Coordinates of C-alpha atoms and ligand atoms in Angstrom, one line a residue:
M1 CA 29.4 -14.7 -0.7
I2 CA 28.9 -11.4 0.8
K3 CA 31.8 -9.2 1.9
P4 CA 31.6 -7.0 4.7
L5 CA 30.1 -3.7 3.2
P6 CA 31.0 -0.2 4.6
W7 CA 27.2 0.5 5.4
R8 CA 27.4 -1.5 8.5
A9 CA 29.0 1.8 10.2
L10 CA 25.8 3.7 9.1
L11 CA 23.3 1.1 10.4
T12 CA 24.7 1.7 14.0
A13 CA 24.9 5.4 13.9
A14 CA 22.4 7.5 15.2
P15 CA 20.7 10.1 12.8
L16 CA 20.7 13.9 13.7
C17 CA 16.9 14.4 14.3
L18 CA 14.2 12.8 16.3
A19 CA 15.7 9.4 16.8
S20 CA 17.2 10.2 20.1
S21 CA 15.0 8.1 22.2
L22 CA 15.0 4.9 19.6
S23 CA 17.3 1.9 20.3
F24 CA 18.4 0.4 17.1
A25 CA 19.7 -2.9 17.1
A26 CA 21.1 -3.7 13.8
G27 CA 25.1 -4.2 14.3
Q28 CA 24.6 -5.1 17.9
A29 CA 26.2 -8.4 19.2
A30 CA 23.5 -9.9 21.2
D31 CA 21.2 -12.3 19.3
T32 CA 18.1 -11.0 21.4
I33 CA 16.6 -7.4 22.7
A34 CA 14.2 -7.2 25.6
P35 CA 10.8 -6.7 23.9
E36 CA 10.2 -3.5 26.2
A37 CA 13.5 -2.3 24.2
A38 CA 11.7 -3.4 20.7
S39 CA 8.5 -1.7 21.7
T40 CA 10.2 1.7 22.1
L41 CA 10.2 1.4 18.2
Q42 CA 6.9 2.4 18.4
T43 CA 7.5 6.4 19.5
Q44 CA 5.8 8.6 17.1
K45 CA 5.9 12.3 17.4
L46 CA 5.0 15.4 14.9
A47 CA 8.0 16.1 13.2
H48 CA 9.5 19.4 11.8
A49 CA 12.2 19.7 9.3
Q50 CA 13.8 22.3 6.6
H51 CA 15.3 20.2 4.1
F52 CA 14.2 16.5 3.7
M53 CA 11.8 14.0 5.3
I54 CA 11.1 10.5 5.3
A55 CA 8.2 8.9 6.8
T56 CA 7.7 4.9 6.6
A57 CA 6.2 1.9 8.2
N58 CA 9.3 0.9 10.0
P59 CA 12.3 3.0 12.1
V60 CA 15.0 0.8 10.7
A61 CA 13.4 1.6 7.0
S62 CA 12.9 5.1 8.0
K63 CA 16.7 5.5 9.2
I64 CA 18.0 4.1 5.9
G65 CA 16.2 6.3 4.0
Y66 CA 17.1 9.2 6.2
E67 CA 20.9 8.3 5.4
I68 CA 20.6 8.2 1.8
L69 CA 18.9 11.4 1.9
K70 CA 21.4 13.3 4.2
A71 CA 23.7 11.6 1.7
G72 CA 22.3 13.9 -1.1
G73 CA 20.0 11.0 -2.5
S74 CA 16.8 12.1 -4.3
A75 CA 13.1 10.7 -3.0
A76 CA 13.8 8.1 -5.6
D77 CA 16.9 6.9 -4.1
A78 CA 15.5 6.8 -0.7
Y79 CA 12.8 4.7 -1.7
V80 CA 14.8 2.3 -3.3
A81 CA 17.0 1.8 -0.2
V82 CA 13.9 1.8 2.0
Q83 CA 12.0 -0.6 0.1
M84 CA 14.9 -3.1 0.0
A85 CA 14.8 -2.7 3.8
L86 CA 11.0 -3.0 4.2
G87 CA 11.1 -6.3 2.2
L88 CA 13.4 -7.8 5.1
V89 CA 12.2 -5.9 8.2
E90 CA 8.5 -6.0 7.3
P91 CA 7.9 -8.9 5.3
Q92 CA 4.3 -9.7 5.7
S93 CA 3.8 -6.2 4.3
S94 CA 5.9 -5.4 0.6
G95 CA 8.7 -6.5 -0.7
L96 CA 10.7 -7.8 -4.0
G97 CA 8.3 -10.3 -4.6
G98 CA 5.3 -7.8 -4.8
G99 CA 3.9 -4.6 -6.5
A100 CA 3.5 -1.1 -6.3
F101 CA 2.0 2.4 -7.0
A102 CA 4.0 5.3 -7.2
V103 CA 3.0 8.9 -7.4
Y104 CA 6.0 11.4 -7.9
Y105 CA 6.7 15.1 -8.3
D106 CA 10.0 15.9 -10.3
A107 CA 10.9 19.3 -9.0
S108 CA 13.2 20.0 -12.1
K109 CA 10.5 19.5 -14.7
K110 CA 7.5 21.0 -12.1
K111 CA 5.8 17.5 -13.4
L112 CA 3.6 15.4 -11.4
T113 CA 3.3 11.8 -12.6
T114 CA 2.2 8.3 -11.5
F115 CA 4.0 4.8 -12.1
D116 CA 1.8 1.6 -11.9
A117 CA 4.1 -1.4 -11.2
R118 CA 0.9 -3.6 -10.2
E119 CA 1.3 -7.4 -10.7
T120 CA -0.2 -9.0 -13.9
A121 CA -1.9 -12.1 -14.0
P122 CA -0.1 -14.7 -16.0
L123 CA -0.7 -15.0 -19.7
E124 CA -1.9 -18.6 -19.1
A125 CA -4.8 -17.5 -16.3
T126 CA -8.1 -17.9 -17.3
P127 CA -11.6 -16.5 -15.6
A128 CA -11.9 -19.3 -13.9
L129 CA -8.4 -19.2 -11.9
F130 CA -10.3 -18.9 -8.7
Q131 CA -13.1 -21.2 -9.5
D132 CA -13.3 -25.0 -9.0
K133 CA -14.3 -27.5 -11.3
N134 CA -17.9 -26.8 -11.0
G135 CA -17.4 -22.9 -11.4
K136 CA -17.8 -22.3 -7.6
P137 CA -15.5 -19.7 -6.3
L138 CA -12.6 -21.0 -4.1
T139 CA -12.3 -19.9 -0.4
F140 CA -10.1 -17.2 0.2
Y141 CA -7.1 -19.2 2.2
D142 CA -7.8 -22.0 -0.6
A143 CA -6.9 -19.3 -3.1
V144 CA -4.2 -17.2 -1.3
V145 CA -1.5 -19.8 -0.1
G146 CA 0.3 -21.6 -2.7
G147 CA 1.1 -20.7 -6.3
R148 CA -1.9 -20.0 -8.0
S149 CA -2.4 -16.6 -6.2
V150 CA 1.2 -15.3 -7.4
G151 CA 1.1 -12.7 -9.9
T152 CA 4.4 -11.2 -12.2
P153 CA 6.0 -8.9 -9.3
G154 CA 6.5 -5.3 -10.4
T155 CA 8.5 -3.7 -7.5
V156 CA 12.3 -4.5 -8.6
K157 CA 11.0 -3.0 -12.1
L158 CA 10.1 0.1 -10.5
L159 CA 12.8 0.6 -8.2
G160 CA 15.1 0.3 -11.3
E161 CA 13.3 3.0 -13.4
L162 CA 12.8 5.3 -10.4
H163 CA 16.7 5.0 -9.9
E164 CA 17.2 5.4 -13.8
R165 CA 15.1 8.5 -14.0
Y166 CA 15.3 10.5 -10.9
G167 CA 18.3 8.9 -9.0
N168 CA 21.5 10.9 -8.0
L169 CA 23.4 8.3 -6.0
P170 CA 25.1 5.3 -7.5
W171 CA 22.5 1.8 -7.4
K172 CA 24.7 -0.4 -5.7
D173 CA 25.1 2.1 -2.9
L174 CA 21.2 1.9 -2.3
L175 CA 20.9 -1.8 -1.8
E176 CA 24.1 -2.1 0.6
P177 CA 21.9 -1.2 3.9
A178 CA 19.7 -3.5 3.6
A179 CA 22.2 -6.6 2.4
T180 CA 24.3 -5.7 5.3
L181 CA 21.1 -5.7 7.6
A182 CA 20.1 -9.2 5.9
Q183 CA 23.5 -10.6 6.3
D184 CA 24.0 -9.2 10.1
G185 CA 20.3 -9.8 11.0
F186 CA 17.7 -7.3 12.2
I187 CA 15.6 -7.5 15.2
V188 CA 12.3 -8.8 14.9
S189 CA 9.6 -5.7 15.7
P190 CA 6.8 -6.2 18.4
R191 CA 4.4 -5.8 15.1
L192 CA 6.3 -8.7 12.9
A193 CA 6.2 -11.0 15.9
G194 CA 2.4 -10.5 16.5
A195 CA 1.7 -11.3 12.5
L196 CA 4.2 -14.3 12.8
A197 CA 2.1 -15.7 15.6
N198 CA -1.0 -14.8 13.7
S199 CA 0.0 -16.7 10.7
K200 CA 1.6 -19.6 12.1
K201 CA -0.6 -22.1 10.1
S202 CA -0.1 -20.8 6.4
L203 CA 3.7 -19.8 7.1
A204 CA 4.4 -23.6 8.2
R205 CA 3.0 -25.3 5.0
Y206 CA 6.0 -24.6 3.1
P207 CA 9.8 -25.6 4.3
Q208 CA 11.8 -22.7 3.1
T209 CA 9.3 -20.1 4.8
K210 CA 8.8 -22.4 8.0
A211 CA 12.9 -22.5 8.2
Y212 CA 13.2 -18.6 8.2
F213 CA 10.2 -17.7 10.6
F214 CA 10.1 -20.4 13.3
N215 CA 12.6 -21.2 16.0
P216 CA 13.7 -25.1 16.3
D217 CA 11.0 -25.5 19.2
G218 CA 8.0 -24.7 17.0
T219 CA 7.5 -21.1 18.0
T220 CA 7.4 -18.5 15.8
K221 CA 10.2 -15.5 15.8
Q222 CA 9.9 -13.4 18.7
A223 CA 10.0 -9.4 19.1
G224 CA 13.6 -8.7 20.0
Q225 CA 15.0 -12.2 18.4
R226 CA 17.7 -11.3 15.5
L227 CA 16.7 -12.8 12.0
K228 CA 19.4 -13.1 9.6
N229 CA 18.3 -13.9 5.9
T230 CA 21.6 -14.6 3.6
P231 CA 19.8 -15.7 0.5
Y232 CA 18.4 -11.9 0.6
A233 CA 21.6 -10.6 1.1
E234 CA 22.6 -12.5 -2.0
T235 CA 19.7 -11.4 -3.9
L236 CA 20.8 -7.8 -3.2
L237 CA 24.4 -8.4 -4.2
M238 CA 23.0 -9.7 -7.3
L239 CA 20.6 -7.1 -8.0
A240 CA 23.6 -4.5 -7.2
T241 CA 25.9 -6.0 -9.6
Y242 CA 23.5 -6.9 -12.5
G243 CA 20.9 -4.2 -12.1
A244 CA 17.0 -4.6 -11.4
D245 CA 16.5 -6.0 -14.6
S246 CA 18.4 -9.0 -13.9
F247 CA 15.5 -10.2 -11.5
Y248 CA 13.6 -10.4 -14.7
T249 CA 16.1 -12.0 -17.2
G250 CA 18.3 -14.2 -15.0
R251 CA 18.0 -16.8 -12.2
I252 CA 15.9 -15.1 -9.7
G253 CA 12.6 -14.8 -12.2
K254 CA 13.2 -18.5 -13.5
D255 CA 13.3 -19.8 -9.8
I256 CA 10.0 -17.6 -8.8
V257 CA 8.4 -19.4 -11.9
S258 CA 9.5 -23.1 -11.0
K259 CA 8.7 -22.4 -7.1
V260 CA 5.0 -21.2 -8.2
R261 CA 4.6 -24.0 -10.7
S262 CA 6.2 -27.0 -8.5
V263 CA 4.6 -26.4 -5.1
P264 CA 2.5 -29.7 -5.2
D265 CA -0.8 -28.3 -3.2
N266 CA -1.7 -25.5 -5.1
P267 CA 0.4 -24.7 -8.0
G268 CA 0.0 -21.7 -10.4
V269 CA 0.6 -20.8 -14.0
L270 CA 3.3 -17.8 -13.9
S271 CA 6.0 -18.4 -16.5
E272 CA 9.0 -17.0 -17.7
K273 CA 7.5 -15.2 -20.3
D274 CA 5.1 -13.2 -17.8
I275 CA 8.6 -12.2 -15.8
A276 CA 10.5 -11.5 -19.0
S277 CA 7.7 -9.5 -20.4
Y278 CA 6.7 -7.6 -17.3
T279 CA 6.4 -3.7 -18.0
V280 CA 5.9 -0.5 -15.2
K281 CA 3.6 1.7 -17.0
E282 CA 3.7 5.4 -16.5
R283 CA 0.3 6.6 -16.3
T284 CA -1.5 10.3 -16.0
P285 CA -2.5 11.1 -12.5
V286 CA -6.1 11.3 -11.3
C287 CA -6.7 14.4 -10.0
L288 CA -9.7 16.3 -8.3
P289 CA -9.7 19.9 -7.6
Y290 CA -10.5 20.4 -3.9
Q291 CA -10.9 23.5 -1.4
G292 CA -8.4 25.6 -3.8
Y293 CA -5.9 22.3 -3.8
D294 CA -5.8 19.4 -6.3
V295 CA -5.8 15.8 -4.7
C296 CA -3.9 13.7 -7.3
G297 CA -3.2 9.8 -6.8
M298 CA -3.5 6.7 -9.2
G299 CA -5.8 5.8 -11.6
P300 CA -6.7 2.3 -12.5
P301 CA -5.9 -0.2 -12.0
S302 CA -5.9 1.3 -8.8
S303 CA -9.5 2.4 -7.7
G304 CA -7.9 4.7 -5.1
A305 CA -8.0 8.3 -6.7
L306 CA -11.1 7.8 -8.3
T307 CA -13.1 6.6 -4.8
V308 CA -11.0 9.0 -2.7
G309 CA -12.0 11.6 -5.3
Q310 CA -15.3 10.8 -5.3
I311 CA -15.7 10.7 -1.7
L312 CA -14.3 14.1 -1.5
G313 CA -16.5 15.8 -4.1
I314 CA -19.7 14.3 -2.8
T315 CA -18.9 15.7 0.7
N316 CA -17.9 19.0 -0.4
Q317 CA -21.3 19.7 -1.4
F318 CA -21.8 19.8 2.2
D319 CA -20.5 22.2 4.9
L320 CA -18.1 20.0 6.7
A321 CA -15.6 22.7 8.3
S322 CA -18.5 24.1 10.3
M323 CA -19.7 20.8 11.4
G324 CA -16.1 19.7 12.3
P325 CA -14.7 16.4 13.6
N326 CA -16.8 15.8 16.6
S327 CA -20.4 16.0 14.7
P328 CA -22.1 12.8 13.9
K329 CA -23.8 14.1 11.0
A330 CA -20.3 15.0 9.4
W331 CA -19.6 11.5 9.9
Q332 CA -22.7 10.1 8.7
I333 CA -22.0 12.4 5.4
I334 CA -18.4 11.0 4.8
G335 CA -19.8 7.4 5.7
D336 CA -22.5 7.8 2.7
A337 CA -20.5 9.4 0.6
S338 CA -18.2 6.8 0.7
R339 CA -21.0 4.0 0.4
L340 CA -21.9 5.4 -3.1
A341 CA -18.0 6.2 -4.1
F342 CA -17.6 2.1 -3.3
A343 CA -21.1 1.1 -5.5
D344 CA -19.6 2.8 -8.3
R345 CA -15.8 1.3 -7.7
G346 CA -17.7 -2.0 -7.3
R347 CA -19.3 -1.7 -10.7
Y348 CA -16.7 0.4 -12.8
I349 CA -13.6 0.2 -11.6
A350 CA -10.8 -2.3 -13.0
D351 CA -7.9 -2.6 -15.2
T352 CA -8.8 0.1 -18.0
D353 CA -6.1 -1.5 -20.2
Y354 CA -8.6 -4.5 -20.3
V355 CA -12.1 -3.2 -19.6
P356 CA -14.0 0.3 -20.6
M357 CA -14.5 2.5 -17.8
P358 CA -17.0 5.5 -17.4
E359 CA -15.1 8.7 -18.6
G360 CA -17.3 10.6 -15.9
L361 CA -16.6 9.2 -12.5
L362 CA -15.2 12.8 -11.1
D363 CA -17.3 15.1 -13.0
A364 CA -18.5 17.9 -11.0
D365 CA -22.0 17.8 -11.8
Y366 CA -22.2 13.4 -11.7
L367 CA -20.7 14.1 -8.1
K368 CA -23.3 17.0 -7.2
A369 CA -26.2 14.7 -8.1
R370 CA -24.9 11.6 -6.3
A371 CA -24.6 14.0 -3.0
K372 CA -28.2 15.0 -3.2
L373 CA -29.1 11.3 -2.6
I374 CA -27.7 12.0 1.0
T375 CA -29.9 13.4 3.9
P376 CA -28.0 14.6 6.8
G377 CA -29.2 12.6 10.0
K378 CA -30.4 10.2 8.2
A379 CA -29.1 6.6 6.9
L380 CA -28.9 6.4 3.0
K381 CA -31.3 3.2 2.6
T382 CA -30.5 1.7 -0.4
V383 CA -27.2 2.3 -2.2
A384 CA -26.5 1.6 -6.0
P385 CA -23.9 2.5 -8.6
G386 CA -24.8 5.9 -10.6
E387 CA -25.0 6.4 -14.0
P388 CA -21.9 8.9 -14.8
A389 CA -20.8 9.8 -18.0
W390 CA -19.7 6.8 -20.3
R391 CA -19.6 7.5 -24.3
H392 CA -19.6 3.5 -25.0
P393 CA -21.6 2.1 -21.7
I394 CA -21.5 -1.7 -21.5
A395 CA -23.6 -3.7 -19.1
L396 CA -21.5 -5.0 -16.1
A397 CA -21.9 -6.6 -12.7
D398 CA -20.7 -5.7 -9.4
D399 CA -17.2 -6.9 -8.1
Q400 CA -17.1 -9.7 -5.5
A401 CA -13.4 -9.5 -4.5
I402 CA -12.3 -10.7 -1.0
E403 CA -10.0 -7.9 0.5
F404 CA -8.1 -8.1 3.7
P405 CA -6.2 -4.9 5.4
N406 CA -2.2 -5.3 4.7
T407 CA 0.6 -3.5 2.4
S408 CA 2.8 -0.5 3.7
H409 CA 3.2 3.1 2.9
V410 CA 6.1 5.4 2.1
S411 CA 6.4 9.1 1.9
I412 CA 9.3 10.9 1.2
V413 CA 10.5 14.8 0.1
D414 CA 14.2 15.4 -0.7
K415 CA 16.2 18.5 -0.3
D416 CA 15.4 19.6 -4.3
G417 CA 11.8 19.3 -3.4
N418 CA 10.9 15.9 -5.2
A419 CA 8.4 14.1 -3.7
I420 CA 7.3 10.3 -3.7
S421 CA 4.3 8.8 -2.4
V422 CA 4.3 4.9 -2.7
T423 CA 2.2 2.4 -1.3
T424 CA 3.6 -1.1 -1.6
T425 CA 2.4 -4.4 -1.2
I426 CA 2.5 -8.5 -1.3
E427 CA -1.3 -8.1 -0.8
H428 CA -2.1 -10.3 2.1
G429 CA 0.1 -10.7 5.3
F430 CA 3.4 -12.7 3.9
G431 CA 1.6 -13.1 0.4
S432 CA 1.4 -16.7 -0.8
T433 CA 3.8 -17.6 2.3
L434 CA 5.8 -19.2 -0.9
M435 CA 9.4 -18.0 -0.6
S436 CA 12.3 -17.7 -3.1
H437 CA 15.8 -16.0 -3.2
G438 CA 14.9 -14.8 1.0
F439 CA 11.4 -13.0 -0.1
L440 CA 7.9 -13.8 -0.1
L441 CA 6.0 -14.0 -3.3
N442 CA 2.6 -11.9 -3.5
N443 CA -1.0 -13.1 -3.8
E444 CA -2.0 -10.1 -5.7
L445 CA -4.0 -12.2 -8.0
T446 CA -6.9 -12.7 -5.2
D447 CA -7.5 -8.9 -5.6
F448 CA -9.5 -9.8 -8.5
S449 CA -13.2 -11.1 -8.3
F450 CA -13.4 -14.9 -8.0
K451 CA -16.6 -14.4 -10.0
S452 CA -16.4 -13.7 -13.5
Y453 CA -20.1 -13.2 -14.5
Q454 CA -23.3 -12.3 -12.5
D455 CA -26.7 -12.7 -13.9
G456 CA -25.4 -12.7 -17.5
H457 CA -23.0 -9.8 -17.1
P458 CA -19.4 -9.7 -17.1
I459 CA -17.7 -8.4 -13.6
A460 CA -15.1 -5.5 -14.8
N461 CA -12.7 -6.8 -12.2
R462 CA -12.4 -10.6 -13.7
V463 CA -9.4 -12.7 -14.1
E464 CA -7.8 -12.3 -17.4
P465 CA -4.4 -13.1 -18.9
G466 CA -2.0 -10.2 -18.4
K467 CA -4.4 -8.1 -16.5
R468 CA -3.8 -5.9 -13.4
P469 CA -5.6 -6.9 -10.4
R470 CA -8.2 -3.7 -9.1
S471 CA -6.6 -2.3 -6.2
S472 CA -7.9 0.3 -3.2
M473 CA -4.1 1.8 -2.9
S474 CA -4.0 5.6 -2.7
P475 CA -0.6 7.0 -2.5
T476 CA -1.6 10.9 -3.0
I477 CA 0.2 13.9 -3.5
V478 CA -2.3 17.1 -2.7
M479 CA -0.7 19.9 -5.0
K480 CA -1.0 24.0 -4.2
D481 CA -0.3 26.1 -6.9
N482 CA 1.3 23.5 -9.0
K483 CA 3.7 22.4 -5.9
P484 CA 3.4 19.6 -3.6
Y485 CA 1.6 20.3 -0.3
L486 CA 0.8 16.9 1.1
V487 CA 2.5 13.5 0.3
V488 CA 0.3 10.6 1.8
G489 CA -1.3 7.4 1.6
S490 CA -1.7 4.1 3.7
P491 CA -2.1 0.4 3.9
G492 CA -5.2 -1.6 4.7
G493 CA -6.8 -3.3 1.7
S494 CA -10.5 -1.5 0.8
Q495 CA -9.8 0.6 4.0
I496 CA -7.1 2.3 2.6
I497 CA -9.3 4.7 0.9
G498 CA -11.3 5.5 3.9
Y499 CA -8.0 6.1 6.0
V500 CA -6.7 8.2 2.9
A501 CA -10.3 10.4 2.6
K502 CA -10.3 10.8 6.5
T503 CA -6.8 12.4 6.7
L504 CA -7.2 14.8 3.9
I505 CA -10.6 15.6 5.3
A506 CA -9.1 16.2 8.6
N507 CA -6.2 18.3 7.2
L508 CA -7.9 20.0 4.7
Q509 CA -11.0 20.9 5.9
W510 CA -10.4 20.6 9.7
G511 CA -7.4 22.5 10.0
M512 CA -5.7 19.6 11.8
D513 CA -1.9 19.2 11.4
I514 CA -0.9 15.9 9.5
Q515 CA -0.3 13.8 12.8
Q516 CA -3.2 14.9 14.4
A517 CA -5.3 14.3 11.1
I518 CA -3.5 10.7 11.2
S519 CA -4.2 9.9 14.6
L520 CA -7.8 11.3 14.6
P521 CA -10.1 7.9 15.4
N522 CA -11.2 5.9 12.2
S523 CA -14.8 5.6 11.1
L524 CA -15.3 4.0 7.7
N525 CA -18.4 3.0 6.0
R526 CA -17.7 1.0 2.8
F527 CA -20.7 -1.4 2.4
G528 CA -23.5 0.1 4.8
T529 CA -22.1 -1.0 8.2
F530 CA -20.5 1.6 10.2
E531 CA -17.2 0.4 11.2
L532 CA -15.7 2.5 14.2
E533 CA -12.4 2.0 15.9
K534 CA -12.2 0.2 19.0
G535 CA -10.6 1.6 21.9
T536 CA -10.9 5.4 20.6
A537 CA -13.5 8.4 20.8
A538 CA -15.0 7.0 17.4
T539 CA -17.1 4.7 19.7
K540 CA -18.9 7.7 20.9
L541 CA -20.5 7.8 17.4
A542 CA -22.1 4.3 17.7
K543 CA -25.4 5.6 19.3
P544 CA -26.2 8.5 17.3
L545 CA -25.3 6.7 14.2
E546 CA -27.4 3.7 15.2
A547 CA -29.9 6.7 15.6
M548 CA -30.1 7.4 12.1
G549 CA -30.5 3.9 11.1
Y550 CA -26.9 2.2 10.8
K551 CA -25.5 -1.1 11.9
V552 CA -22.5 -0.3 13.9
A553 CA -18.9 -2.6 14.2
I554 CA -16.6 -1.5 16.8
K555 CA -13.5 -2.8 15.7
D556 CA -9.4 -2.5 15.4
M557 CA -8.8 -0.3 12.4
N558 CA -5.3 -0.4 11.8
S559 CA -4.5 2.4 9.5
G560 CA -1.0 2.9 8.8
V561 CA -0.9 6.8 7.5
Q562 CA 2.5 8.1 6.7
G563 CA 1.9 11.7 5.7
I564 CA 4.3 14.7 5.0
E565 CA 3.1 18.5 4.8
I566 CA 5.0 21.3 2.9
R567 CA 4.0 24.6 4.0
N568 CA 6.0 27.7 3.3
G569 CA 8.8 25.4 2.9
Q570 CA 8.7 23.6 6.2
L571 CA 8.0 20.0 6.3
T572 CA 5.9 18.5 9.0
G573 CA 5.7 14.6 9.0
G574 CA 3.5 12.1 11.0
A575 CA 3.4 8.6 11.1
D576 CA 0.4 6.3 12.4
P577 CA 0.5 5.3 15.8
R578 CA -1.5 2.4 14.9
R579 CA 1.7 0.7 13.8
E580 CA 5.6 1.1 13.9
G581 CA 6.0 4.2 11.6
L582 CA 8.6 6.8 12.3
V583 CA 9.3 10.4 10.7
L584 CA 13.1 11.9 10.3
G585 CA 14.0 14.9 8.6
D586 CA 16.7 17.6 8.6
Ligands
LIG1 N1 -3.5 -5.7 -2.2 C1 -4.1 -4.0 -2.1 C2 -4.6 -3.4 -2.8 O1 -3.8 -3.4 -3.8 O2 -5.5 -2.9 -2.4

């Protein structure tokens, strides 16, 4: 049984800065609040601070992180507390059953590094994991829901390692806010309620998931309803008592395996050996010199930093600054640069612990040559992967992964100047929809290509035992004079790459502050069709882009960028108005 925890008071106290218009529901006696009150959580403002700052996708999580920072916690401490809360209040996007990538700046050592806590394919998995008995790829939803898509979770290991290396506050203190919230119940936000309603069918498939997310009358939980999660509180108490590793060595890991393997309709092959042998990998950041900055992020198995880097490097051959954000030509150049970068991504980028990759994807001469393919004012007719420098080339076929927009991003700077940019995920909304110990299990393995070969050539991002599926997550820290200048990232599946590139171009080329850069309407081109954000000024680009030869699709484009800019010792934060994000600082 969970004992009442002292953090209860913390959850009801208002932070000093920026949150005065918000109504935080934790600790209230009533079981529901009016949906209009819940929707006030959607407020965003440009935030300024002197000492520390946090931006997350959920106001309750931001508030928890803010209090940790205020109590002297490091950026890593705040992320631990925030991730524990996000798994509860934004369960559709990330959690203990998922994986993450973190870019971390250690101010005491003046060192930038990255951590890969991506899920791994089970040791028993084969390249045919997502194929039927005739070798035909499964449909996405046949693959996602159930145990087959569940990879070994990495997030809890990451939290433990970040705390061990960079933590100031006791581990258990970081888990108490979310444990209290789970025990007392949190108020379902409008975004979570909408996601629940949209995923009703898959959430109803497994009794434990259904019991948690549905009301007795068969409706999904509504905005403003209080939702308690005692198993989650107990999980946090277990982790607080026995440490993060107990997730991998004890009952929690064993129960995840038995759930994945025993689900009757779509079992998976995850084993206790996969869980016990999971490791977080520290990797060298991938950086691109750009406009006097170094744009740094996560290398493979993420395609994030390389693809964002290619977009920036190719567009940098044109004068985007003088074209400005209202120029259709500027967007056409960004769009075609993105198509070229996505062609290379699809051919070459996967988990480089398993497959070789060209070394020259960000070489200046290569990017210049790719830029020469673009004609301003005229859509590129055909797009193919290039031939970057590669010491030992092999013939590969293009990736065929199916990617939908989900995930969450957290940006934090602490009082000592440490910074963390983490993109965290359980992949699809509500992951595999299987639950264990109060949290959802990921479906990250569907980020692999379902096909393993094409026309006799292997696909780099095919399933292999122990391999990490290719990601689009692009947690980024932009360095200026060897110090962080911008801490930024976004959810959004493969659209993440374009959302982050847009924010960087808007801030670094067009001089927008971080909130303006985030709020700027989204216009992306990954595979040929120009996607323009519905209900925004981006739709005005439709006619000029069509005249240049593009097919245009006007659609919802739900970026969720959280960013912090550090200029002359001042912190300025922005949260994406398309989601429920909130920036807090002091
Ligand atoms: N599952 C989202 C990503 O890794 O890109």
